[in-house]
PDB file of C-alpha atoms and ligand atoms in Angstrom:
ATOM      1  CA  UNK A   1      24.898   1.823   4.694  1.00  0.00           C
ATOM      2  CA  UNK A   2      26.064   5.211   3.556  1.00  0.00           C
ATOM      3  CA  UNK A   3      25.390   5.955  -0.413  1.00  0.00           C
ATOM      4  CA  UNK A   4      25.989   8.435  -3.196  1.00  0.00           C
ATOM      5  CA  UNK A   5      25.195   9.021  -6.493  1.00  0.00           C
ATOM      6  CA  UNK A   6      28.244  10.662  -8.655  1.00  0.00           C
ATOM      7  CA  UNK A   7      26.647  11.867 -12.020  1.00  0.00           C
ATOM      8  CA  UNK A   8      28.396  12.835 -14.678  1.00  0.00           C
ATOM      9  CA  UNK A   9      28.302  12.358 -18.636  1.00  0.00           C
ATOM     10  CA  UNK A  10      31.881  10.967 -18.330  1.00  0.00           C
ATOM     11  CA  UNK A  11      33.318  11.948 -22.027  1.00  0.00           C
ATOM     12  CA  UNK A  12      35.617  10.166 -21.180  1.00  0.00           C
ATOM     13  CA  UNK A  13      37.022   9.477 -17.303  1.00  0.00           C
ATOM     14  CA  UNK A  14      39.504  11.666 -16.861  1.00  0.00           C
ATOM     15  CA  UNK A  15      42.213  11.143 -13.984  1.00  0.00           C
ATOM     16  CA  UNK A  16      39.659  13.878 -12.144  1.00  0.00           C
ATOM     17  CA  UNK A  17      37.386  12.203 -11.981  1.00  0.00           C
ATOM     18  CA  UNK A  18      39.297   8.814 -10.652  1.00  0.00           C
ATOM     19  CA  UNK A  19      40.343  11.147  -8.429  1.00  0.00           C
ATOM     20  CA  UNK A  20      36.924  12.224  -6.856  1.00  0.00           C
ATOM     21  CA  UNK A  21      35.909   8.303  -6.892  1.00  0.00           C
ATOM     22  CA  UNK A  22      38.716   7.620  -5.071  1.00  0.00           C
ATOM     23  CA  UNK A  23      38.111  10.569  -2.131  1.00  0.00           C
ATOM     24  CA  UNK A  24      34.236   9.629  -1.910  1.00  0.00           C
ATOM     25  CA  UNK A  25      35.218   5.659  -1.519  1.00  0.00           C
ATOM     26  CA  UNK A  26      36.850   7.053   1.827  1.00  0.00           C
ATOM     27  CA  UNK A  27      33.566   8.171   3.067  1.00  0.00           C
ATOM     28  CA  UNK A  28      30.652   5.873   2.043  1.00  0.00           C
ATOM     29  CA  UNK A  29      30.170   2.766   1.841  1.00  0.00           C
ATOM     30  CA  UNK A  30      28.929   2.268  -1.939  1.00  0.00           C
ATOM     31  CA  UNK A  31      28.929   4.804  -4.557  1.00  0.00           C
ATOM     32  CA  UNK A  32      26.867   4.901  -7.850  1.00  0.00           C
ATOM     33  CA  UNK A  33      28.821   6.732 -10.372  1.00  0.00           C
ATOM     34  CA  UNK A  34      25.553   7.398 -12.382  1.00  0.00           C
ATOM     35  CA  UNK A  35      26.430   7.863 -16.523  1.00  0.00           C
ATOM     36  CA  UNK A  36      24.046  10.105 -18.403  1.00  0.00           C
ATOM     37  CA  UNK A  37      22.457   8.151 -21.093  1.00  0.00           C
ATOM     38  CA  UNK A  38      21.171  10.831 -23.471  1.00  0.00           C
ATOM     39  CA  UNK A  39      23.486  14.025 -22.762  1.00  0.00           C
ATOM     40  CA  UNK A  40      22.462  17.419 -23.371  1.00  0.00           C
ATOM     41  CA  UNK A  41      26.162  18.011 -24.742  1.00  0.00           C
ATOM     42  CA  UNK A  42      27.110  16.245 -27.683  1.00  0.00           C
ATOM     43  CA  UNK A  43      29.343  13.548 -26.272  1.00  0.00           C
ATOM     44  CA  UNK A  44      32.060  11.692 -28.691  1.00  0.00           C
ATOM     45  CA  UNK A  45      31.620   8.430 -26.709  1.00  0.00           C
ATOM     46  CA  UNK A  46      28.801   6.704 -27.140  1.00  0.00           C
ATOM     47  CA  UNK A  47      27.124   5.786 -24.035  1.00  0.00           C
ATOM     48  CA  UNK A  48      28.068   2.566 -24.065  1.00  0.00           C
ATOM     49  CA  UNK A  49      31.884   3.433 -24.725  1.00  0.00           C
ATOM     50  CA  UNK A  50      31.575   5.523 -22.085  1.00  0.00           C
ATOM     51  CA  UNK A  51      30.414   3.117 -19.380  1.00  0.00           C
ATOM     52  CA  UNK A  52      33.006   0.747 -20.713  1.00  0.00           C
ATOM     53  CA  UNK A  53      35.841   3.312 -20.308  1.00  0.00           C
ATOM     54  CA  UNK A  54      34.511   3.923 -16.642  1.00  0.00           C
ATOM     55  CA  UNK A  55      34.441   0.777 -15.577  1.00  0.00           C
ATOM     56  CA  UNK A  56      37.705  -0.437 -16.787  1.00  0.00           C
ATOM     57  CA  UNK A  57      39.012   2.307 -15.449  1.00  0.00           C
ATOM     58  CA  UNK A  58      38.230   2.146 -11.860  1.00  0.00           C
ATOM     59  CA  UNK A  59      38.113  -1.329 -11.956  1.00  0.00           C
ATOM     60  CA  UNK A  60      39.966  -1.793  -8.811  1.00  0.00           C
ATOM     61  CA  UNK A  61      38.479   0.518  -7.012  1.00  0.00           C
ATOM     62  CA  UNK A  62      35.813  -1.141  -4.156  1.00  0.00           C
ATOM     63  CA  UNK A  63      32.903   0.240  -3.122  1.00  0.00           C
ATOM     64  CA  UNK A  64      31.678   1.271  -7.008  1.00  0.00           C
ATOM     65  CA  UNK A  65      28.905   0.462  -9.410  1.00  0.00           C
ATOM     66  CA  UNK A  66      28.041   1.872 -12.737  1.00  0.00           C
ATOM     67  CA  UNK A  67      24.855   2.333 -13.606  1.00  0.00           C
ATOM     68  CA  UNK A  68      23.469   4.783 -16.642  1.00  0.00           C
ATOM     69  CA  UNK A  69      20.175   7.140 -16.278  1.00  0.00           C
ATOM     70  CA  UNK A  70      18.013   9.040 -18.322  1.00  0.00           C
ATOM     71  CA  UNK A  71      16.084  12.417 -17.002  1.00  0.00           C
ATOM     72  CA  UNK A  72      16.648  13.989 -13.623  1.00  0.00           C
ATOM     73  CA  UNK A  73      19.728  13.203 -11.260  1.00  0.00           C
ATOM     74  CA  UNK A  74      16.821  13.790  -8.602  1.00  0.00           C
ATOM     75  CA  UNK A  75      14.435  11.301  -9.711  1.00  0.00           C
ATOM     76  CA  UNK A  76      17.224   8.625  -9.995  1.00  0.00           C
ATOM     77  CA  UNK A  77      18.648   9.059  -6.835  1.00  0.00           C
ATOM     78  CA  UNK A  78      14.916   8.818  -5.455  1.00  0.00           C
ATOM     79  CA  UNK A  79      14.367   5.557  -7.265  1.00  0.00           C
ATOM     80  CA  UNK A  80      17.353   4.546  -5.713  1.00  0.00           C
ATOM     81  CA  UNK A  81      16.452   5.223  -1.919  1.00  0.00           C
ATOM     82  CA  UNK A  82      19.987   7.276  -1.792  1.00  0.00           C
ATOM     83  CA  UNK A  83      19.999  11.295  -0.766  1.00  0.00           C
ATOM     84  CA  UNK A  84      23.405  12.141  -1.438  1.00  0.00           C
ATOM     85  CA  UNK A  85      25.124  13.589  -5.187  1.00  0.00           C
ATOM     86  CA  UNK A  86      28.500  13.874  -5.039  1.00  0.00           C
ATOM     87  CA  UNK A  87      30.058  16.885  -7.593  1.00  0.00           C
ATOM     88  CA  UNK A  88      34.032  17.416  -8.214  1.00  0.00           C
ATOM     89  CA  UNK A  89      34.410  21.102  -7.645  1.00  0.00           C
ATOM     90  CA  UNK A  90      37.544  22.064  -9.495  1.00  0.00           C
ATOM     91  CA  UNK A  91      37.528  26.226  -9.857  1.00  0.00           C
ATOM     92  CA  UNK A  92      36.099  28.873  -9.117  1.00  0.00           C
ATOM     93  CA  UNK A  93      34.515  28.789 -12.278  1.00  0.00           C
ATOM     94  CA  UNK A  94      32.759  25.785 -11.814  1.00  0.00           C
ATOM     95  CA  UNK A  95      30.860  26.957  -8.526  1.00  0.00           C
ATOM     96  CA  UNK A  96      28.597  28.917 -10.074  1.00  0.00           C
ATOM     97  CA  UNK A  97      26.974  26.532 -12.092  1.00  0.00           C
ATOM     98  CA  UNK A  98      26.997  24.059  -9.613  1.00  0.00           C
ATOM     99  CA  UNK A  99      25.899  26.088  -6.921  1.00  0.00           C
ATOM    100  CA  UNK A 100      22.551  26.856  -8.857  1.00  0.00           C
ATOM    101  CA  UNK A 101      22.276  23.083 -10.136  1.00  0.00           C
ATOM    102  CA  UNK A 102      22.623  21.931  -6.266  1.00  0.00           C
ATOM    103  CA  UNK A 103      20.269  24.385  -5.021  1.00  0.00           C
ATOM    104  CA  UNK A 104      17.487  23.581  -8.312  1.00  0.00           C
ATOM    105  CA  UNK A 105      18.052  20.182  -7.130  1.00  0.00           C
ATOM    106  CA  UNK A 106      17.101  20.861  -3.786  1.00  0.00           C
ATOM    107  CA  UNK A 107      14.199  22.331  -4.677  1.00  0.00           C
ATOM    108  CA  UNK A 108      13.241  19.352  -7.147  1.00  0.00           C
ATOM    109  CA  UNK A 109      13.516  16.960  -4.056  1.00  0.00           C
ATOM    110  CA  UNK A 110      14.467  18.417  -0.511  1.00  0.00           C
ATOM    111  CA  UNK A 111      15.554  15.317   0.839  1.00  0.00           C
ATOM    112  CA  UNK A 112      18.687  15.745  -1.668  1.00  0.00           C
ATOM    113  CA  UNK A 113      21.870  17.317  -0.262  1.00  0.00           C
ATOM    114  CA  UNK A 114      24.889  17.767  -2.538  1.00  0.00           C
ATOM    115  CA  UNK A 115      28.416  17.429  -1.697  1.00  0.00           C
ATOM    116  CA  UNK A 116      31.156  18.882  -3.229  1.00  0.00           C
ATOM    117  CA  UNK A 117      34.881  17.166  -3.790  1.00  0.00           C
ATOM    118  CA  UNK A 118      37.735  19.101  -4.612  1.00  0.00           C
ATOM    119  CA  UNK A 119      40.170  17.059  -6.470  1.00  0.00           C
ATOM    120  CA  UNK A 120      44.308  16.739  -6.201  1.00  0.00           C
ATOM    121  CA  UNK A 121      45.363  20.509  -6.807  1.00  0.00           C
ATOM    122  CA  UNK A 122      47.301  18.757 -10.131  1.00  0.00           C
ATOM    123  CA  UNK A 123      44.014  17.518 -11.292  1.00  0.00           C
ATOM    124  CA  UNK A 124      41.644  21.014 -10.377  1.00  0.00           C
ATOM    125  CA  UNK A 125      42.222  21.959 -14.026  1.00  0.00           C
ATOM    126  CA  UNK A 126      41.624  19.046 -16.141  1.00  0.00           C
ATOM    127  CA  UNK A 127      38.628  18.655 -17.946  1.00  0.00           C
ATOM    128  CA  UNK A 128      37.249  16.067 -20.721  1.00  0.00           C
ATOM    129  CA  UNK A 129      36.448  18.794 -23.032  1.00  0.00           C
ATOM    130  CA  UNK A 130      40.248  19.774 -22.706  1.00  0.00           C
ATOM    131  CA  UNK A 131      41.737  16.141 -23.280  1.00  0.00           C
ATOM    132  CA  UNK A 132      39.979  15.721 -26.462  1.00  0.00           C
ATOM    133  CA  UNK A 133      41.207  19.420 -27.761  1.00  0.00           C
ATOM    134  CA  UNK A 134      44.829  17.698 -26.680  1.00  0.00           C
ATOM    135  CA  UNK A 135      44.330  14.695 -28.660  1.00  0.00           C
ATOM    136  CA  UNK A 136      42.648  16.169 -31.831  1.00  0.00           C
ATOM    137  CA  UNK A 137      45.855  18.554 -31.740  1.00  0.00           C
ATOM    138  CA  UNK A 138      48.262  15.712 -31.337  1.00  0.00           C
ATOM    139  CA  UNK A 139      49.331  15.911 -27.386  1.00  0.00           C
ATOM    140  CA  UNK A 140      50.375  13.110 -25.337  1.00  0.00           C
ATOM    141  CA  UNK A 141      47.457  12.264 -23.136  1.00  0.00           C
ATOM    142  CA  UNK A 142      49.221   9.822 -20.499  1.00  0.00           C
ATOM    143  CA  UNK A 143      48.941  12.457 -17.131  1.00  0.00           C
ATOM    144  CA  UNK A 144      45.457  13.251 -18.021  1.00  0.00           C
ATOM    145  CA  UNK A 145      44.105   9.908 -18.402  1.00  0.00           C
ATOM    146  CA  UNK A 146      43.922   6.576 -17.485  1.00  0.00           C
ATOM    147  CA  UNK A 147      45.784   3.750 -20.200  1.00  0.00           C
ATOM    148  CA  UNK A 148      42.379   2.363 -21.103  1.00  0.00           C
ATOM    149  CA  UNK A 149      41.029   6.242 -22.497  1.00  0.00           C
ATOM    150  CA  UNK A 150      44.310   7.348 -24.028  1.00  0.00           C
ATOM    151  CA  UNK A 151      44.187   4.478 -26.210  1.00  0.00           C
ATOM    152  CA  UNK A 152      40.246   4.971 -26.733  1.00  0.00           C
ATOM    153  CA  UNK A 153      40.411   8.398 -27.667  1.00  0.00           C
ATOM    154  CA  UNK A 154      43.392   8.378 -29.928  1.00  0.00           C
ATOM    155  CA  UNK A 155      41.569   5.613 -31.568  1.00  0.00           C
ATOM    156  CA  UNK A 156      38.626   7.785 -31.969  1.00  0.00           C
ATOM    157  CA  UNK A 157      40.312  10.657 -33.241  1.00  0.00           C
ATOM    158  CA  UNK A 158      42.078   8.737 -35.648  1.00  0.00           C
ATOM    159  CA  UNK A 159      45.445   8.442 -34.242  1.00  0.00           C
ATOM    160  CA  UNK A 160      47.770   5.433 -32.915  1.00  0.00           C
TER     161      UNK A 160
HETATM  162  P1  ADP B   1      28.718  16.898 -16.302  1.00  0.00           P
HETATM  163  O1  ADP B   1      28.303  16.912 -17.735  1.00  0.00           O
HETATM  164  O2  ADP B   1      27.658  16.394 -15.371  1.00  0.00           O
HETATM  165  O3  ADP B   1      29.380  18.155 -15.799  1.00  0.00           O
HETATM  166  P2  ADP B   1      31.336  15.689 -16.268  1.00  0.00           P
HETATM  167  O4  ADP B   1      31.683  14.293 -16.640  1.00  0.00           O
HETATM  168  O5  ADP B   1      31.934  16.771 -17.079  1.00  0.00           O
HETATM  169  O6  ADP B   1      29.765  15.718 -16.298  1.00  0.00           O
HETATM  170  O7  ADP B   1      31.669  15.934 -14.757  1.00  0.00           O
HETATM  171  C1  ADP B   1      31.080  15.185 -13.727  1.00  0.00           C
HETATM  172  C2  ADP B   1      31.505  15.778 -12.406  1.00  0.00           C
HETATM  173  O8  ADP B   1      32.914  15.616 -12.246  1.00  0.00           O
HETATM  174  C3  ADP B   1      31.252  17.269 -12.274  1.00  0.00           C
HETATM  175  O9  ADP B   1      30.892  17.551 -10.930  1.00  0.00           O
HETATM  176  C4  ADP B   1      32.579  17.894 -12.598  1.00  0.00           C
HETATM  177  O10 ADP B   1      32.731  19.149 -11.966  1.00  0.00           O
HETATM  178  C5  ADP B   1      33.507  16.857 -12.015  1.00  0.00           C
HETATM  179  N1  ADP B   1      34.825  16.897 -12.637  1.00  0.00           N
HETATM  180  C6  ADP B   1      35.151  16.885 -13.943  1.00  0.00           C
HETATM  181  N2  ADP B   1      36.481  16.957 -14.123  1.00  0.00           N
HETATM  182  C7  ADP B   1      37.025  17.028 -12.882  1.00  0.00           C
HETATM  183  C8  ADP B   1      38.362  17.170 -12.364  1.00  0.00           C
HETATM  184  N3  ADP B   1      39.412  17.288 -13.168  1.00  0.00           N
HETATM  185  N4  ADP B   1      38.511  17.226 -11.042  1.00  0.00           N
HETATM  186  C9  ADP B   1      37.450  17.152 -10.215  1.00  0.00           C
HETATM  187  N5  ADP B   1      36.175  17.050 -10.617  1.00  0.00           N
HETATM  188  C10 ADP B   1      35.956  16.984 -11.930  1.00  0.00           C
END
């Protein structure tokens, strides 16, 4: 059985992502989409809201589990037998970092290989950072995200 790991800090699921899920259902056979517990970047979702958002929104999509970790993407995906970590590549601008977080990771465990995604071309400039600038400033949220998160995040930022 072919598996991945998608990490992410998921803050929250953006149609992007969704979109990535959907692509890497095509090719294996189970995918983890792997929450980080403790971020590094302050997240406005707590973990658990963020796990809840995920799954609710890919909730009919086969082939998925959610699972949160703590520390290295490398030592999960060990734990877990699996040598594959899917990344959405969206620009440019994004390749550098993940080019030198694929490679570190390689060197942290040599079995892993990473695999890049490249979203729908409408979807390659979305981010969750961006979405919550939208919704603090008011914007209508529904072709960036999934029902379940629009509602969420208005919530959290204090509008209805
Ligand atoms: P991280 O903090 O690990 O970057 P994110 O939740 O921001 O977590 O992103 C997880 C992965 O999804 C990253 O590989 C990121 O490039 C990718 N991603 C985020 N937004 C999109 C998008 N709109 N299209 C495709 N990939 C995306």
């Amino acid at each position: 059985m072919k598996r991945a790991i998608y990490p992410g800090t998921f803050d929250p699921i953006t149609f992007g992502h969704v979109d990535i899920i959907k692509r890497a259902s095509l090719i294996f056979d189970k995918i983890i989409v792997a929450v980080v517990k403790n971020s590094f970047k302050d997240t406005l979702f707590s973990y658990e809201e963020r796990v809840n958002l995920l799954k609710k929104a890919t909730k009919g999509i086969k082939k998925i589990e959610v699972e949160g970790f703590e520390g290295l993407v490398v030592d999960f995906a060990v734990k877990k037998n699996i040598n594959v970590i899917i990344r959405g590549l969206r620009m440019i601008s994004d390749f550098e970092y993940e080019f030198q977080m694929a490679l570190t990771n390689r060197k942290l465990s040599s079995r892993i290989e990473t695999i890049f995604l490249m979203p729908h071309a409408g979807y390659s400039y979305l981010s969750s950072r961006l979405v919550k600038e939208i919704a603090s400033l008011g914007g209508n949220l529904d072709d960036f995200l999934p029902r379940v998160c629009v509602s969420a995040l208005n919530k959290k930022i204090g509008r209805r």
